[in-house]
Amino acid sequence: MQTNSNNILSQSLINLQEVDTPPTLRYIYTLRAESSRKTMEYTLNGFAKVLNISHHKLIPWEKLTDYHIAMVLNQLEENGLKDTRLNTYLTAIKRSATFANGMGRLPTDVLFRITQIQPRKGRSVSKARPLKSFEMSELFITNSPTLRDKRNNAMFALLVGCGLRCTELMTLSITAFEYKDNQDWIRFYGKGHVERRVPVNADTLRFVKEWELVREQLNITSDTLFVKMRRGDTFIDEPIQARSSVYRVVQNRCLQLGSKFMISPHDLRRTTATILYHAGVRISVIQDILGHADSKTTQRYIQKDDNLLIDAIKKVSLP
């Protein structure tokens, strides 16, 4: 029986090798996070569109050169794409080109020249930023009688209080919370399906408990903590499925405040990092809380405080 199983496995592997999977799909399949796969598929289809090709699977890698890649990037830049988005295109193209080379569809010298194309570097100032203290206080409507505000308060609390990503917030289970060693925690799978365990402080937990009470009153049965909502205070007993929905929740709260400030959900993660950094928390600890694979990513989330720079430079004494 074991021999038959091995034969079936070897045959399936041989068949897999015989399938002429396009280089772009081979690259996309290596990405663990579903959101990353969707982003790169959309990006590679954009690359194909500039080449006047209907789909990324049809890109003729045998005919491409580094000149074509450079011209595509220039065209995208003329169309108004910012440096960060252009760099996403360049990453997708380089990784796909590597697979094309491995399949014998792109010469090694061409691959080398493509990999030598340098990413764009910071010609524009990012609008992303952490919240200021007065914005934090206005973001939460603590005495609102509406069920919508109670749900949204809990969402904001987990985004900034625990540094969750949108996808992590949307998929957070009602059973994710645990109490251990005199501390409340949430346990969930983050980006790349990597398990994360983040402590929850009392302020964050208070907003979550208020929303959990609403869930009980409405007899919501969804396994996810947060559910969809129609206009008014009518809830739908279904999980939130699109990151754009979380984005709209944050934007609508800003509009509700008279557009005193406009932020994105990811700005709340940046706020988490900045608050912790200025509280003296080590970068490595902040990295663990946010679930970053690289500490350099964490450092980009932190906004430096000019007052700290001023206080520091005053301590430099000259003879």
Coordinates of C-alpha atoms in Angstrom, one line a residue:
M1 CA 0.0 0.0 0.0
Q2 CA 2.9 2.4 0.8
T3 CA 4.4 1.6 -2.6
N4 CA 1.2 2.5 -4.4
S5 CA 1.0 5.8 -2.5
N6 CA 4.6 6.7 -3.4
N7 CA 3.9 5.9 -7.1
I8 CA 0.8 8.2 -7.1
L9 CA 2.8 11.0 -5.4
S10 CA 5.6 10.7 -7.9
Q11 CA 3.2 10.7 -10.9
S12 CA 1.4 13.8 -9.5
L13 CA 4.8 15.6 -9.3
I14 CA 5.7 14.6 -12.8
N15 CA 2.4 15.9 -14.1
L16 CA 2.9 19.1 -12.2
Q17 CA 6.2 19.6 -13.9
E18 CA 4.7 19.0 -17.3
V19 CA 2.1 21.7 -16.9
D20 CA 3.3 24.9 -18.5
T21 CA 2.3 27.3 -15.7
P22 CA 3.1 30.9 -16.7
P23 CA 6.0 32.5 -14.8
T24 CA 3.7 35.2 -13.3
L25 CA 1.4 32.5 -11.8
R26 CA 4.4 30.6 -10.5
Y27 CA 5.5 33.8 -8.7
I28 CA 2.0 34.5 -7.4
Y29 CA 1.7 31.0 -6.0
T30 CA 4.8 31.6 -3.8
L31 CA 3.0 34.4 -1.9
R32 CA 1.5 33.1 1.3
A33 CA -0.9 36.0 2.1
E34 CA -4.1 36.1 0.0
S35 CA -4.0 39.9 0.0
S36 CA -0.5 39.8 -1.4
R37 CA -1.5 37.4 -4.2
K38 CA -4.4 39.7 -5.2
T39 CA -2.2 42.7 -5.2
M40 CA 0.5 41.2 -7.4
E41 CA -2.1 39.7 -9.8
Y42 CA -3.6 43.1 -10.2
T43 CA -0.2 44.6 -10.6
L44 CA 1.0 42.1 -13.2
N45 CA -2.3 42.6 -15.2
G46 CA -1.5 46.3 -15.2
F47 CA 2.0 45.5 -16.5
A48 CA 0.4 43.4 -19.3
K49 CA -2.1 46.1 -20.1
V50 CA 0.7 48.6 -20.8
L51 CA 2.2 46.0 -23.2
N52 CA -1.2 45.8 -24.9
I53 CA -1.7 42.2 -23.7
S54 CA -5.1 41.1 -22.3
H55 CA -3.7 39.1 -19.3
H56 CA -0.5 38.6 -17.4
K57 CA -0.5 34.9 -18.2
L58 CA 0.0 35.8 -21.9
I59 CA 3.1 37.9 -21.5
P60 CA 5.7 36.8 -24.0
W61 CA 8.8 36.7 -21.8
E62 CA 10.9 35.4 -24.7
K63 CA 10.6 38.7 -26.5
L64 CA 11.0 41.1 -23.5
T65 CA 14.2 43.0 -22.7
D66 CA 15.2 45.4 -19.9
Y67 CA 14.4 48.2 -22.4
H68 CA 10.7 47.1 -22.4
I69 CA 10.6 47.0 -18.7
A70 CA 12.1 50.5 -18.4
M71 CA 9.6 51.9 -20.9
V72 CA 6.7 50.3 -19.1
L73 CA 7.8 51.9 -15.8
N74 CA 8.2 55.3 -17.5
Q75 CA 4.7 55.0 -19.0
L76 CA 3.2 54.1 -15.6
E77 CA 5.0 57.1 -14.0
E78 CA 3.6 59.4 -16.7
N79 CA 0.1 58.0 -15.9
G80 CA 0.6 59.3 -12.3
L81 CA 1.7 56.3 -10.3
K82 CA 3.7 57.2 -7.2
D83 CA 7.1 55.8 -6.4
T84 CA 5.9 53.2 -3.9
R85 CA 3.4 51.8 -6.5
L86 CA 6.1 51.8 -9.2
N87 CA 8.3 49.8 -6.9
T88 CA 5.6 47.2 -6.5
Y89 CA 5.4 46.8 -10.2
L90 CA 9.2 46.5 -10.4
T91 CA 9.2 43.8 -7.7
A92 CA 6.5 41.8 -9.4
I93 CA 8.3 42.0 -12.8
K94 CA 11.7 41.0 -11.4
R95 CA 10.3 38.0 -9.5
S96 CA 8.3 36.8 -12.5
A97 CA 11.3 37.3 -14.7
T98 CA 13.3 35.1 -12.4
F99 CA 10.8 32.3 -12.9
A100 CA 10.7 32.9 -16.6
N101 CA 14.5 32.5 -16.7
G102 CA 14.2 29.2 -14.7
M103 CA 11.7 28.0 -17.3
G104 CA 14.1 28.8 -20.2
R105 CA 11.8 31.6 -21.4
L106 CA 14.1 34.5 -20.6
P107 CA 17.9 34.6 -21.3
T108 CA 20.1 35.0 -18.3
D109 CA 21.8 38.2 -19.6
V110 CA 18.4 39.8 -20.0
L111 CA 17.3 38.7 -16.5
F112 CA 20.6 40.3 -15.1
R113 CA 19.9 43.6 -16.8
I114 CA 16.3 43.6 -15.5
T115 CA 17.4 43.0 -12.0
Q116 CA 19.8 45.9 -12.3
I117 CA 16.9 48.4 -12.8
Q118 CA 16.9 50.4 -9.6
P119 CA 13.7 51.1 -7.6
R120 CA 12.4 54.7 -7.3
K121 CA 13.5 56.5 -4.3
G122 CA 11.5 59.1 -2.3
R123 CA 10.7 62.0 -4.6
S124 CA 7.3 62.5 -2.8
V125 CA 6.5 62.9 0.9
S126 CA 4.1 60.2 2.2
K127 CA 0.8 61.5 3.5
A128 CA 0.7 58.5 5.9
R129 CA 1.1 59.5 9.5
P130 CA 0.3 58.6 13.1
L131 CA -2.6 60.4 14.9
K132 CA -2.0 63.4 17.1
S133 CA -3.2 63.4 20.6
F134 CA -6.3 65.5 20.0
E135 CA -7.2 63.4 17.0
M136 CA -7.0 60.3 19.2
S137 CA -9.4 61.8 21.7
E138 CA -11.9 62.8 19.0
L139 CA -11.8 59.5 17.2
F140 CA -13.7 57.7 19.9
I141 CA -17.3 58.7 20.6
T142 CA -17.5 57.3 24.1
N143 CA -21.1 58.4 25.1
S144 CA -22.9 57.7 21.8
P145 CA -26.1 55.7 22.1
T146 CA -25.9 54.2 18.6
L147 CA -24.9 50.6 18.0
R148 CA -22.8 51.6 15.0
D149 CA -20.5 53.8 17.2
K150 CA -20.1 51.0 19.7
R151 CA -19.0 48.7 17.0
N152 CA -16.7 51.3 15.4
N153 CA -15.2 52.2 18.7
A154 CA -14.2 48.6 19.3
M155 CA -12.7 48.4 15.8
F156 CA -10.7 51.6 16.4
A157 CA -9.6 50.3 19.8
L158 CA -8.1 47.1 18.3
L159 CA -6.5 48.9 15.3
V160 CA -4.7 51.4 17.5
G161 CA -4.6 49.6 20.8
C162 CA -3.1 46.3 19.4
G163 CA -1.8 47.5 16.1
L164 CA -4.0 45.1 14.0
R165 CA -4.0 45.1 10.2
C166 CA -7.4 45.5 8.4
T167 CA -7.4 41.9 7.4
E168 CA -6.6 40.7 10.9
L169 CA -9.4 42.9 12.3
M170 CA -11.9 41.6 9.8
T171 CA -11.1 37.9 10.4
L172 CA -10.7 38.2 14.2
S173 CA -12.7 35.4 15.9
I174 CA -14.9 35.8 18.9
T175 CA -12.8 33.1 20.5
A176 CA -9.5 35.0 19.9
F177 CA -9.5 36.5 23.4
E178 CA -7.9 34.7 26.3
Y179 CA -6.9 35.5 29.9
K180 CA -3.6 34.1 31.0
D181 CA -1.1 35.1 33.8
N182 CA -3.3 38.0 34.9
Q183 CA -3.3 39.5 31.4
D184 CA -5.8 39.6 28.5
W185 CA -4.5 38.5 25.1
I186 CA -5.7 38.0 21.6
R187 CA -4.4 35.1 19.5
F188 CA -4.9 35.1 15.7
Y189 CA -3.2 34.4 12.4
G190 CA -1.7 37.4 10.8
K191 CA 0.0 38.2 7.4
G192 CA 1.6 35.1 5.8
H193 CA -0.6 32.9 8.1
V194 CA 1.8 33.5 11.0
E195 CA 0.3 33.2 14.4
R196 CA 0.5 36.3 16.6
R197 CA -0.3 36.8 20.3
V198 CA -0.8 40.4 21.4
P199 CA -1.6 41.7 24.9
V200 CA -4.8 43.8 25.3
N201 CA -4.9 46.7 27.7
A202 CA -7.8 47.7 29.9
D203 CA -8.9 50.7 27.7
T204 CA -9.0 48.6 24.5
L205 CA -10.8 45.7 26.3
R206 CA -13.5 48.1 27.6
F207 CA -14.5 49.1 24.1
V208 CA -14.5 45.5 23.0
K209 CA -16.7 44.4 25.9
E210 CA -19.2 47.1 25.0
W211 CA -19.5 45.7 21.5
E212 CA -19.7 42.1 22.7
L213 CA -22.7 43.2 24.8
V214 CA -24.3 44.6 21.7
R215 CA -23.6 41.3 19.9
E216 CA -25.4 39.4 22.6
Q217 CA -28.4 41.7 22.5
L218 CA -28.7 41.3 18.7
N219 CA -28.2 37.5 18.9
I220 CA -25.4 37.7 16.3
T221 CA -24.1 34.2 15.5
S222 CA -21.1 35.0 13.2
D223 CA -17.8 33.5 14.3
T224 CA -16.0 36.8 13.5
L225 CA -16.1 39.5 16.1
F226 CA -17.2 42.2 13.7
V227 CA -20.1 42.0 11.2
K228 CA -21.5 44.1 8.4
M229 CA -23.9 46.9 8.8
R230 CA -26.5 48.7 6.7
R231 CA -27.5 52.3 6.9
G232 CA -28.7 53.2 10.3
D233 CA -28.2 50.7 13.1
T234 CA -29.2 47.5 11.1
F235 CA -26.6 44.8 11.3
I236 CA -26.1 41.9 9.0
D237 CA -25.0 38.6 10.6
E238 CA -22.1 38.2 8.2
P239 CA -18.3 38.8 8.4
I240 CA -16.9 42.0 6.9
Q241 CA -15.2 40.7 3.7
A242 CA -13.5 43.7 2.1
R243 CA -10.7 45.9 3.5
S244 CA -12.3 48.8 1.8
S245 CA -15.2 48.4 4.3
V246 CA -12.9 49.1 7.2
Y247 CA -11.4 52.0 5.3
R248 CA -14.9 53.5 4.9
V249 CA -15.6 53.1 8.6
V250 CA -12.5 55.2 9.4
Q251 CA -13.2 57.7 6.7
N252 CA -16.9 58.1 7.7
R253 CA -15.8 58.7 11.3
C254 CA -13.5 61.5 10.1
L255 CA -16.4 63.0 8.1
Q256 CA -18.6 62.7 11.1
L257 CA -16.1 64.9 12.9
G258 CA -16.5 67.5 10.2
S259 CA -13.3 66.4 8.4
K260 CA -11.1 68.0 11.0
F261 CA -8.6 65.3 9.9
M262 CA -8.6 62.4 7.4
I263 CA -6.8 59.2 8.2
S264 CA -6.6 55.6 7.0
P265 CA -6.8 52.4 9.1
H266 CA -3.1 51.9 8.6
D267 CA -2.5 55.3 10.2
L268 CA -3.8 53.7 13.4
R269 CA -1.1 51.0 13.2
R270 CA 1.5 53.8 12.7
T271 CA 0.0 55.5 15.8
T272 CA 0.6 52.3 17.8
A273 CA 4.2 52.1 16.7
T274 CA 4.8 55.8 17.4
I275 CA 3.2 55.8 20.9
L276 CA 5.2 52.7 21.9
Y277 CA 8.4 54.1 20.6
H278 CA 8.1 57.4 22.5
A279 CA 7.2 55.5 25.6
G280 CA 10.6 53.9 25.5
V281 CA 9.6 50.5 24.1
R282 CA 12.4 48.8 22.1
I283 CA 12.0 48.5 18.3
S284 CA 12.2 44.7 18.6
V285 CA 9.2 44.6 20.9
I286 CA 7.2 47.0 18.7
Q287 CA 8.1 44.7 15.7
D288 CA 6.7 41.7 17.5
I289 CA 3.4 43.5 18.4
L290 CA 2.9 44.7 14.8
G291 CA 3.9 41.4 13.3
H292 CA 6.6 42.8 11.1
A293 CA 9.2 40.3 9.6
D294 CA 11.8 43.1 9.4
S295 CA 12.6 45.8 12.0
K296 CA 13.3 48.2 9.1
T297 CA 9.6 48.1 8.3
T298 CA 8.8 49.0 11.9
Q299 CA 11.1 51.9 11.9
R300 CA 9.3 53.4 8.9
Y301 CA 6.1 53.3 10.9
I302 CA 7.5 55.6 13.6
Q303 CA 7.2 59.4 13.4
K304 CA 10.1 61.1 15.2
D305 CA 9.2 63.8 17.7
D306 CA 10.9 67.1 16.8
N307 CA 10.8 68.2 20.5
L308 CA 12.9 65.2 21.4
L309 CA 15.5 66.2 18.8
I310 CA 15.5 69.8 20.3
D311 CA 15.9 68.5 23.8
A312 CA 18.7 66.2 22.7
I313 CA 20.7 68.8 20.9
K314 CA 20.5 71.2 23.8
K315 CA 22.5 68.7 25.8
V316 CA 25.5 69.1 23.4
S317 CA 27.8 71.5 25.3
L318 CA 30.6 73.3 23.5
P319 CA 33.6 74.9 25.2

